[in-house]
Structure formats: C-alpha cells, structure tokens
Coordinates of C-alpha atoms and ligand atoms in Angstrom, one line a residue:
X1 CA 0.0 0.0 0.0
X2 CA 1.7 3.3 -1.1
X3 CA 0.4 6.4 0.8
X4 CA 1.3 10.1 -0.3
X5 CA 2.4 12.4 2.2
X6 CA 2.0 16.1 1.6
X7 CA 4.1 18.4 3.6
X8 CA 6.5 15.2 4.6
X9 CA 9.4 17.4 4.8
X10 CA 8.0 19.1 8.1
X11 CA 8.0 18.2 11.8
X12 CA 5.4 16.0 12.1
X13 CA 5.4 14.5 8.8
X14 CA 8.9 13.9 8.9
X15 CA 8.0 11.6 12.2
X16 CA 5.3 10.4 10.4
X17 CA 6.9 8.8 7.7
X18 CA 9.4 7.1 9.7
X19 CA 6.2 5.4 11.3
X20 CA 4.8 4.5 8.0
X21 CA 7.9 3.2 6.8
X22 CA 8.2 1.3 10.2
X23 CA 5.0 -0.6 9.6
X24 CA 5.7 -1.6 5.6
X25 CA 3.9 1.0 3.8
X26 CA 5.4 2.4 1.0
X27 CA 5.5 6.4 1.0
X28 CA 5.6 9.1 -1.8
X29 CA 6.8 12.6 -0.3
X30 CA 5.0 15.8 -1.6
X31 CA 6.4 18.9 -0.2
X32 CA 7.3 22.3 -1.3
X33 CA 10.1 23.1 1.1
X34 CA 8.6 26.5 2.1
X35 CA 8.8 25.6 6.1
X36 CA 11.0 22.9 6.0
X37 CA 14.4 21.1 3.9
X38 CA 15.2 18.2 2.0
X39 CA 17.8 17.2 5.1
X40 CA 14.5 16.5 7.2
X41 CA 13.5 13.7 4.3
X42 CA 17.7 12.0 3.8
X43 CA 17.3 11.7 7.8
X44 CA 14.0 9.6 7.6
X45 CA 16.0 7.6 4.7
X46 CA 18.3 6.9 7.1
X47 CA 16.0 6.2 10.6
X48 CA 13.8 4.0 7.9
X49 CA 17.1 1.9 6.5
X50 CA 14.5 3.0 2.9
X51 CA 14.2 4.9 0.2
X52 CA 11.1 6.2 -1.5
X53 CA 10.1 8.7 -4.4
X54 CA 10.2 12.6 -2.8
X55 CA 8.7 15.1 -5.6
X56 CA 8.8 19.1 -4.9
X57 CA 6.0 20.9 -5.8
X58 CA 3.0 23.1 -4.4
X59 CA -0.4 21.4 -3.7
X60 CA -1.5 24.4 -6.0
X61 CA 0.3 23.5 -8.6
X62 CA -2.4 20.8 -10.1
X63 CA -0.5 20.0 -12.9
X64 CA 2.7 18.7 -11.0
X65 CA 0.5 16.9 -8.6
X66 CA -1.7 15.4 -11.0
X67 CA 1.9 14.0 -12.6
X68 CA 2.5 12.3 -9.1
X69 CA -0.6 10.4 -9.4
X70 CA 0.1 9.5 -12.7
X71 CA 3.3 7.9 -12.2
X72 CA 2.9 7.1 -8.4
X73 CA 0.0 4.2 -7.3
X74 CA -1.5 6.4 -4.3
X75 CA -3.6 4.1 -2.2
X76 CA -4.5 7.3 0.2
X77 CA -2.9 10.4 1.4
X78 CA -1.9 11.9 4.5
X79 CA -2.2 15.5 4.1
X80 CA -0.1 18.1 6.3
X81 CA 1.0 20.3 3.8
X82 CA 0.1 23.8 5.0
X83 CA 1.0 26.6 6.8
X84 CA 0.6 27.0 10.5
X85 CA 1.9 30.1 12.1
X86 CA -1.4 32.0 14.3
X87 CA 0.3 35.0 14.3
X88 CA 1.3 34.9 10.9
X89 CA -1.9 34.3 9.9
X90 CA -3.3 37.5 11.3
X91 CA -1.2 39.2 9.1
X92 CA -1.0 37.5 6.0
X93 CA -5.0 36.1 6.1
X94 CA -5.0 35.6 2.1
X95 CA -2.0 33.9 1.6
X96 CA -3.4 31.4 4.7
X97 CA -6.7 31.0 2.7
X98 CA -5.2 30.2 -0.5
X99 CA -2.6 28.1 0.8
X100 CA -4.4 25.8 3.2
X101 CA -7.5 26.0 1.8
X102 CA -7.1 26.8 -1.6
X103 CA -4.3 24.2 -1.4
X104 CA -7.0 21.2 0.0
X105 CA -9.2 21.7 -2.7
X106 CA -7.2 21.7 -5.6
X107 CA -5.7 18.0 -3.8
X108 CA -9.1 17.0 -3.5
X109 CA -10.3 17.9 -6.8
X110 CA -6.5 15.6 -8.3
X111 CA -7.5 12.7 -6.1
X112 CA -11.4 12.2 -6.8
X113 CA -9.8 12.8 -10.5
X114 CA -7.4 10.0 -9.9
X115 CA -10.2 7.6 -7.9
X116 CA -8.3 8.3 -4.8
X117 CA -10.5 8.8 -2.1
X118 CA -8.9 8.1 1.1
X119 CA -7.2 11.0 2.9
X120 CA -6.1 11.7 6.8
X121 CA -6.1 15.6 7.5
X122 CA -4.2 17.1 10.4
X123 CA -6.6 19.4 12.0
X124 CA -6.1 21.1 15.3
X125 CA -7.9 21.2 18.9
X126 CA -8.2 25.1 18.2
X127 CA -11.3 24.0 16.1
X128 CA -12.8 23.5 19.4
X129 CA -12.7 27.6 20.4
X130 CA -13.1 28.8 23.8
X131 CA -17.2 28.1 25.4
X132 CA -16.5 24.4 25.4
X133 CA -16.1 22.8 28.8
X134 CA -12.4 20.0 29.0
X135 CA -12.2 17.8 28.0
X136 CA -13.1 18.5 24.7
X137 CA -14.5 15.3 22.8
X138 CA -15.3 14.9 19.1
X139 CA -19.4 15.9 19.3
X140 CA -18.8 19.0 20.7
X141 CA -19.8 22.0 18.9
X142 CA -16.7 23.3 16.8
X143 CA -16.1 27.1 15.9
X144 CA -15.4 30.7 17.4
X145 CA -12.0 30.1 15.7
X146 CA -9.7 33.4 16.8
X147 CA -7.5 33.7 14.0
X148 CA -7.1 33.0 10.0
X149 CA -5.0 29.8 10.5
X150 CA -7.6 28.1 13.0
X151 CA -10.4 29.2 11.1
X152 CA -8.3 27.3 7.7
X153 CA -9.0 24.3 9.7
X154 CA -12.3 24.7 10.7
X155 CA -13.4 25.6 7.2
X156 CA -11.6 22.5 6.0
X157 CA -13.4 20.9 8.3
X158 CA -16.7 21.6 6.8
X159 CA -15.7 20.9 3.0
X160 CA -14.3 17.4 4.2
X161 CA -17.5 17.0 6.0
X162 CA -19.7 18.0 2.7
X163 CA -17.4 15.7 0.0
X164 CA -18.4 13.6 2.3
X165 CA -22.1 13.9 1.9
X166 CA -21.7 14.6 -1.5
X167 CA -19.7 11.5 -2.2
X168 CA -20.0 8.5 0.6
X169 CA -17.6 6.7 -1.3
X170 CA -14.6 8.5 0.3
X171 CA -13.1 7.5 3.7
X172 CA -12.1 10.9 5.9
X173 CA -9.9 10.7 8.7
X174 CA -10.1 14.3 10.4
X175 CA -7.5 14.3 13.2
X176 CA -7.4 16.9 15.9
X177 CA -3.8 17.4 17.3
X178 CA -3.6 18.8 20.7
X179 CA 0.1 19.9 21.6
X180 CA 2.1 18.1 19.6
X181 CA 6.0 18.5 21.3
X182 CA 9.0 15.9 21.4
X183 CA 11.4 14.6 18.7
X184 CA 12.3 11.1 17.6
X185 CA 14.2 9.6 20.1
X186 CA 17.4 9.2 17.7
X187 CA 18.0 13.2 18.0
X188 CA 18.1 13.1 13.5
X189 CA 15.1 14.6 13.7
X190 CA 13.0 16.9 15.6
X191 CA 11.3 20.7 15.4
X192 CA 13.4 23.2 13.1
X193 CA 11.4 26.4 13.4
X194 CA 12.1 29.4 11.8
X195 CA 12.6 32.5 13.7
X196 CA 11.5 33.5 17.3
X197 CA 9.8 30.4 18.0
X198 CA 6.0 30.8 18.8
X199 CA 5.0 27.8 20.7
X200 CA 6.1 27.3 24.4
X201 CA 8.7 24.2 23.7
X202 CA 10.6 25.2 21.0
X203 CA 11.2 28.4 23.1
X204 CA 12.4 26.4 26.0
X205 CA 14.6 24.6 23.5
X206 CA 16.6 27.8 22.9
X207 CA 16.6 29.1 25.9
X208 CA 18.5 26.0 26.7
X209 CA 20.8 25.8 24.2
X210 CA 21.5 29.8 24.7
X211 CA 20.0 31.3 21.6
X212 CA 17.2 33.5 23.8
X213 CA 17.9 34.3 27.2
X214 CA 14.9 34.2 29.1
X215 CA 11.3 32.1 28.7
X216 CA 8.3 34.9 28.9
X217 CA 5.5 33.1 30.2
X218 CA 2.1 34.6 28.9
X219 CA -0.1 34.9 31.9
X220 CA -0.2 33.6 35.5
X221 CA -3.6 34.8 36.3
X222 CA -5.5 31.9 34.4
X223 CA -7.9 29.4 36.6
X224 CA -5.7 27.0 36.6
X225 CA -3.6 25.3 39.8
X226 CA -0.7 27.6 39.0
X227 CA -2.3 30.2 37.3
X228 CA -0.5 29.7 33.7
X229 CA -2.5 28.2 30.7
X230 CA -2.7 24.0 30.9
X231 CA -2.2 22.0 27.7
X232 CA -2.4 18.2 26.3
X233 CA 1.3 17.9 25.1
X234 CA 1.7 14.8 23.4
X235 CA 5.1 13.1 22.0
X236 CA 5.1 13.6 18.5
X237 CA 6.0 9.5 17.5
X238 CA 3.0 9.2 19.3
X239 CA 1.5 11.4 17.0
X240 CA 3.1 9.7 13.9
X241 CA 1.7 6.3 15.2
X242 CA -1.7 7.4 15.3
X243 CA -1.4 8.6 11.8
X244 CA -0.5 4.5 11.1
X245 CA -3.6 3.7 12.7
X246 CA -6.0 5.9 11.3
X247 CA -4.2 5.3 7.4
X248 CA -4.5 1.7 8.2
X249 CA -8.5 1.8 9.3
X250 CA -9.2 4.4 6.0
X251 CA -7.8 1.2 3.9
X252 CA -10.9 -1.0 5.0
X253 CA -13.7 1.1 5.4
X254 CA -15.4 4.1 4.0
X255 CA -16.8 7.2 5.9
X256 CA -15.7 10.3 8.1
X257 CA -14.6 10.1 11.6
X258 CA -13.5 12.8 13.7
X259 CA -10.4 11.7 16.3
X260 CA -9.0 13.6 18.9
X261 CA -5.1 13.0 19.2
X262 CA -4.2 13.9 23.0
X263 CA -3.1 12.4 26.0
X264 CA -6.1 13.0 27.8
X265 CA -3.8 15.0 30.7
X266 CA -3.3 18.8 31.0
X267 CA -0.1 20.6 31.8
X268 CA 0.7 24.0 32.6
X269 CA 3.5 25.8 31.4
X270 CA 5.1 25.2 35.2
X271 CA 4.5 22.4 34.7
X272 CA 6.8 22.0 31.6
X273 CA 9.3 24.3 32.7
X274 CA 9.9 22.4 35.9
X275 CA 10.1 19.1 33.9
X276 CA 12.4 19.9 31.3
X277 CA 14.7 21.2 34.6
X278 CA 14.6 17.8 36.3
X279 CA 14.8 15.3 33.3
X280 CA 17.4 17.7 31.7
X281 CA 19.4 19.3 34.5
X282 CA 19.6 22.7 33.1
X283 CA 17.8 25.9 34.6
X284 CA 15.5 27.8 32.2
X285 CA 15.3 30.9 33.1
X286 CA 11.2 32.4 33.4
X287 CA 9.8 35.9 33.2
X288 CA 6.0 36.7 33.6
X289 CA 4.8 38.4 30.8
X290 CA 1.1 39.4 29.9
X291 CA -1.3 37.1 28.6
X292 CA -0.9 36.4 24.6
X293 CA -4.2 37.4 22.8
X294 CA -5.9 34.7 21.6
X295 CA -5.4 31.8 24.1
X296 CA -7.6 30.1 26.4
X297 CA -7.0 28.8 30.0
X298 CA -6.8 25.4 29.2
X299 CA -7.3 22.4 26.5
X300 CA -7.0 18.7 27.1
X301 CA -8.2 16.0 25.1
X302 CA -11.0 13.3 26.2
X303 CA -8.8 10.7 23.9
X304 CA -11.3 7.8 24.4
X305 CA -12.6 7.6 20.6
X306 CA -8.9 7.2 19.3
X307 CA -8.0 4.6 21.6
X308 CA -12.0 2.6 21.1
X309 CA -11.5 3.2 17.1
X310 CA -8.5 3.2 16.1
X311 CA -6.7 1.2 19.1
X312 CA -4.6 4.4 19.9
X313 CA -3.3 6.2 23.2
X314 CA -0.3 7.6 23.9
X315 CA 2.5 5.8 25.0
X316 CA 5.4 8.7 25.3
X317 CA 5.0 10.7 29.3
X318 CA 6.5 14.2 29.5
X319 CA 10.0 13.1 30.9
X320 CA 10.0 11.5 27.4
X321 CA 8.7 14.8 25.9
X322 CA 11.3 17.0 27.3
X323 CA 14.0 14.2 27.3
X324 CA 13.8 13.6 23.2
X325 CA 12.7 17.4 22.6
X326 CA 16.1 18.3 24.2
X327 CA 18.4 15.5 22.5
X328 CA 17.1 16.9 19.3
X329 CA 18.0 20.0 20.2
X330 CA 21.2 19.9 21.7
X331 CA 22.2 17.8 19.0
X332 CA 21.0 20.3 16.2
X333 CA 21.5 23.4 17.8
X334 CA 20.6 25.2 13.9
X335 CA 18.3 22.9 13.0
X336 CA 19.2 21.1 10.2
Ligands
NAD1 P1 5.5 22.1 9.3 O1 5.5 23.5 8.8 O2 6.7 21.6 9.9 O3 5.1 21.1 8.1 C1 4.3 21.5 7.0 C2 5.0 21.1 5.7 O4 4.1 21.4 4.6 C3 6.3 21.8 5.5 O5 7.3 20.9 5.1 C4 6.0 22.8 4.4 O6 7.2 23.0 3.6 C5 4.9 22.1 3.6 N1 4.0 22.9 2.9 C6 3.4 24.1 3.3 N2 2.6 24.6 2.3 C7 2.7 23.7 1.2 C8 2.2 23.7 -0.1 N3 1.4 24.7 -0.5 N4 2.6 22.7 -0.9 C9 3.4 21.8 -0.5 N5 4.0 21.7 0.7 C10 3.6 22.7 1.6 O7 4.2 21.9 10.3 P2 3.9 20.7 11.2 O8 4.0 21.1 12.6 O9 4.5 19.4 10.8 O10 2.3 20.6 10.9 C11 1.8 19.7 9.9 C12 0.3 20.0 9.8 O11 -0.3 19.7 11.1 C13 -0.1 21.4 9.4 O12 -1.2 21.3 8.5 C14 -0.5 22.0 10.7 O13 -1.4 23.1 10.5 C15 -1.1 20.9 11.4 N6 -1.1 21.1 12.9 C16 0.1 21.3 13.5 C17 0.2 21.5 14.9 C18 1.5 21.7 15.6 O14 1.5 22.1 16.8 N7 2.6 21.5 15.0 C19 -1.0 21.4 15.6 C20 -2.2 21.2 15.0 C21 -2.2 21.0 13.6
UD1_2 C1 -0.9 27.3 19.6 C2 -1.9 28.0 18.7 C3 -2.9 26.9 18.1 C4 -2.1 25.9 17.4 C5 -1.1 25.3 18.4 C6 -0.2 24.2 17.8 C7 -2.2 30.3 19.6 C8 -3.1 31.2 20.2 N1 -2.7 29.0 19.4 O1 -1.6 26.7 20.6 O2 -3.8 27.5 17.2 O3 -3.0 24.8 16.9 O4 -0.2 26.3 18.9 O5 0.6 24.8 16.8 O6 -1.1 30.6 19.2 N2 3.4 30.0 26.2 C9 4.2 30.8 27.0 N3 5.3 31.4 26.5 C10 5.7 31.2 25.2 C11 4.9 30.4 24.4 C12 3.7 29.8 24.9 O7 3.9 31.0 28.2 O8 6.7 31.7 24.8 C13 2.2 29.4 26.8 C14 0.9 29.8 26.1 O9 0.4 30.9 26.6 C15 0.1 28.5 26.3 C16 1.1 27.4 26.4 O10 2.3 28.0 26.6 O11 -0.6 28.6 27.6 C17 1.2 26.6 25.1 O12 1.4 27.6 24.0 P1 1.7 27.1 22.5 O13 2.8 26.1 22.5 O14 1.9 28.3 21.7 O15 0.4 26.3 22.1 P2 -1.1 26.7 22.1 O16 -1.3 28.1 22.5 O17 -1.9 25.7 22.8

C-alpha cells in the first residue's frame, strides 16, 4: 500500500513517515520546502534503513501533482502540507486561505480525479474555540475560531464534511492534534522552526541551548492550579503512530470520523518548565509576561474515541517529551 504524504518534509510528517515506513507502507513525499528542507527527508531515509520517491512541488500546482498520481499508485494520502503560524496568519490572512484552503481543494479535486479517495487531515484542537467545557471530545460543537490559520482548519473541516455527503464513497480521517512537542528519540530529527519560535517548547529549547535568554510566560492569572494556561502535550511519535492507525483503518472502510489526538492530561507551562529542569538538569530561566491574545485557559483532550476506534493512546510521558525534545535540540543546535 503506497500512501502520499504532503508536507513530509515538516515536523510531524517527517515523524510520520518514519512510522509509515516502520509498519511496511510504502510512501511518496509531496512537499514544497517552504517551512521545512530536504535534510529532514535523507534523515528519515536513514532512521527507515529506505528509500522512496520525494517530488517538490505546491499542492497548487495541479498539474505537478496530477503527474504524481500518474506515475505514483497512491492508495491514500496523508495531508499536512500547509502553513501553521497563528500570528502569521493575522497578518498575512489571504495567503493562509489560498494556501491551506485553496491548497486542499485543488488536492481533492486531483484525487477524486485519480479515484483516490482516502485522505487523513491534520486538524487542530483550536477547532474546538473557547465556550467548550475540557475535556473536549469529538461531538462537541466546533467554531469561534480566533484567527485565519484556525479558522483554515475549521473551514476545512466543513468541506471534508460536505465531500463527504456529497460523495460516501470517500473515507475521511479528520485528526485533531492537541500539543504536539518531542522529537524522535534518535535526536536526526526533531522541530526546526524558523525565527523566534511561537510555541512554548521550541522556546524552551533555545533558551537551553543559549539562543534566547529568558522564557516569557504569557499569563499567571488563568484558573488553573498555577495560574499559567494548561495543555495536552503529546510526544510527536506518538502522534506519527496514530497517523498508522487511522491510514490503516481508512484502507478497510469508507466514511468520516473525527479523532482527537491527545493524552487526555493537562499541563501548565510550570509544569513544563519544571520538567524539562529535572529530566534535563539545566535551569531555564522564566519571566512573567502578559497574557498572549488569543489563548484560552486550558485544553485537554477526552482521547477515548482514538483509543476505542483506532486502538490508539499515547505511550510517550512528559519526561519523554522533554528528554527527546532536548536531545534533538542539543544535537541540532541550527536545526538542520
Ligand atoms: P510544518 O510546517 O513543519 O510542516 C508542514 C509542511 O508542509 C512543510 O514541510 C512545508 O514546507 C509544507 N508545505 C506548506 N505549504 C505547502 C504547499 N502549499 N505545498 C506543498 N507543501 C507545503 O508543520 P507541522 O507542525 O509538521 O504541521 C503539519 C500539519 O499539522 C499542518 O497542517 C499544521 O497546521 C497541522 N497542525 C500542527 C500542529 C502543531 O502544533 N505542529 C497542531 C495542529 C495542527
Ligand atoms: C498554539 C496555537 C494553536 C495551534 C497550536 C499548535 C495560539 C493562540 N494558538 O496553541 O492555534 O494549533 O499552537 O501549533 O497561538 N506560552 C508561554 N510562552 C511562550 C509560548 C507559549 O507562556 O513563549 C504558553 C501559552 O500561553 C500557552 C502554552 O504556553 O498557555 C502553550 O502555548 P503554544 O505552544 O503556543 O500552544 P497553544 O497556545 O496551545
């Protein structure tokens, strides 16, 4: 079974297609390099002991990716290509739209084309927006988006939902990643972001290694047992495996389901902090800054579905997180 994999270059698809590899599918990479490098995809070569067929190209450029499915077999894809930065997003809202959404339907338009009509999509617990009560499950109402990324997600969401009802002939995997943090435990390959580093662990990263001096930590005032916000991080080969899993259900059956991928546990960024201190033995430095606009007091997963459906949960705890997260990093101080 031969499954593309758009945006296979980046963090988690790069995890992800070790996984695939790992459990005997054969992979076919689709990425356009504009967030990630071709190092990422010689590294999964290696991990893997494989090779396999890597094209570059845009998921808006329908003519190169029709090509793929004319030389490749595709059995299903796994789709991550897009871009991802909230902030960014405010900013640049168009280029967001045409790229991730724009971008999905001009894939899915080249797949019903080419009779393919299996497809995992990484979608994001910000779907979930801020009046639901944790843990959030998979019936609850989605929405209330705060930016132009989240709100690429949600609206991809809906046209999944309607080719769907359009066409039940398709089998729809819509998977809703809660923090996703960690590296493969090898240290080859890991999180390579570009710039000042928006999320909370790939700051800590650098703050370790010495590229930023100090860890602002957006808000202490939240209801939470500390008072700073409380996520479901979850290890990112975990992550990659329950990618196998849903891949391997879409090959037998037809349909949409909806899968939350969390640990089902919340953490606050204390939390985090004073973990990455112990497992690691170095001191990250902490200010308290303001809240960051946008965010919510806390979001965990209820991970039940994944683990009834697909046979998933998460195997990885957060020693592991902050063990692998910092082996990558240490290892790769710039990236790759
Ligand atoms: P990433 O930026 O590391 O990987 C995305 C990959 O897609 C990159 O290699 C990039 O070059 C490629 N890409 C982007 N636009 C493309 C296009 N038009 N054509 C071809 N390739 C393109 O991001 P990631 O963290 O690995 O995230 C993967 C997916 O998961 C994204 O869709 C992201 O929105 C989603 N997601 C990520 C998180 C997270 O915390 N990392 C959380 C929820 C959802
Ligand atoms: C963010 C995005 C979300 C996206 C997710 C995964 C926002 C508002 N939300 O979620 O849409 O799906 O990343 O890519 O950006 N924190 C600090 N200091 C920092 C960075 C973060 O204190 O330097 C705190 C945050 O306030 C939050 C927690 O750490 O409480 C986690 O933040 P982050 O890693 O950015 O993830 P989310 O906000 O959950």
């Amino acid at each position: 079974m031969s499954i593309l994999i758009t945006g296979g270059a980046g963090y988690i698809g790069s995890h992800t297609c070790v996984e695939l590899l790992k459990a005997n599918y054969d992979i076919v990479v689709y990425d356009n390099y504009s967030n990630s490098q071709p190092e990422s995809l010689a590294r999964v070569k290696e991990l893997a002991g494989k090779d396999f067929p890597i094209y570059e190209g845009d998921i808006r450029d329908t003519k190169r990716l029709a090509e793929v499915f004319n030389v490749e077999k595709i059995d299903a894809v796994i789709h991550f290509a897009g871009l991802k930065a909230v902030g960014e997003s405010c900013v640049k809202p168009l280029e967001y739209y045409d790229n991730n959404i724009g971008g999905t339907v001009k894939l899915l338009q080249i797949m019903r084309n080419a009779g393919c009509k299996r497809i995992v999509f990484s979608s994001s617990a910000t779907v979930y927006g801020s009046e639901n009560e944790v843990p959030f499950n998979e019936n609850m109402k989605v929405g209330g988006t705060t930016n132009p990324y989240g709100t690429t997600k949600l609206y991809i969401e809906t046209i999944l939902k309607d080719l769907y009802s359009s066409d039940n002939t398709w089998s729809i995997s819509i998977l809703r990643y809660f923090n996703p943090i960690g590296a493969h435990e090898s240290g080859r390959i890991g999180e390579n972001p570009n710039g000042i580093p928006n999320n909370l662990m790939p700051f800590i990263a650098q703050v370790a290694v010495g590229k930023r001096p100090v860890l602002s930590v957006f808000g202490n005032d939240y209801e939470t047992k500390d008072g700073t916000g409380v996520r479901d991080y979850i290890h990112v080969v975990d992550l990659a495996d329950g990618h196998v899993k849903a891949v391997t259900r879409l090959l037998t059956k037809t349909g949409l389901d909806i899968y939350n991928l969390g640990t089902g546990i919340g953490y606050s960024v204390l939390d985090i902090v004073k973990t990455f201190e112990k497992v690691n033995n170095i001191e990250i430095p902490i200010q308290i800054a303001p809240r960051r606009a946008g965010d919510i007091a806390v979001c965990y997963a209820d991970a039940q579905k994944a683990k009834v459906e697909l046979g998933w949960t998460a195997q990885r705890n957060l020693d592991d997180m902050c063990r692998d997260t910092w082996n990558w990093q240490k290892n790769n101080p710039d990236g790759y």
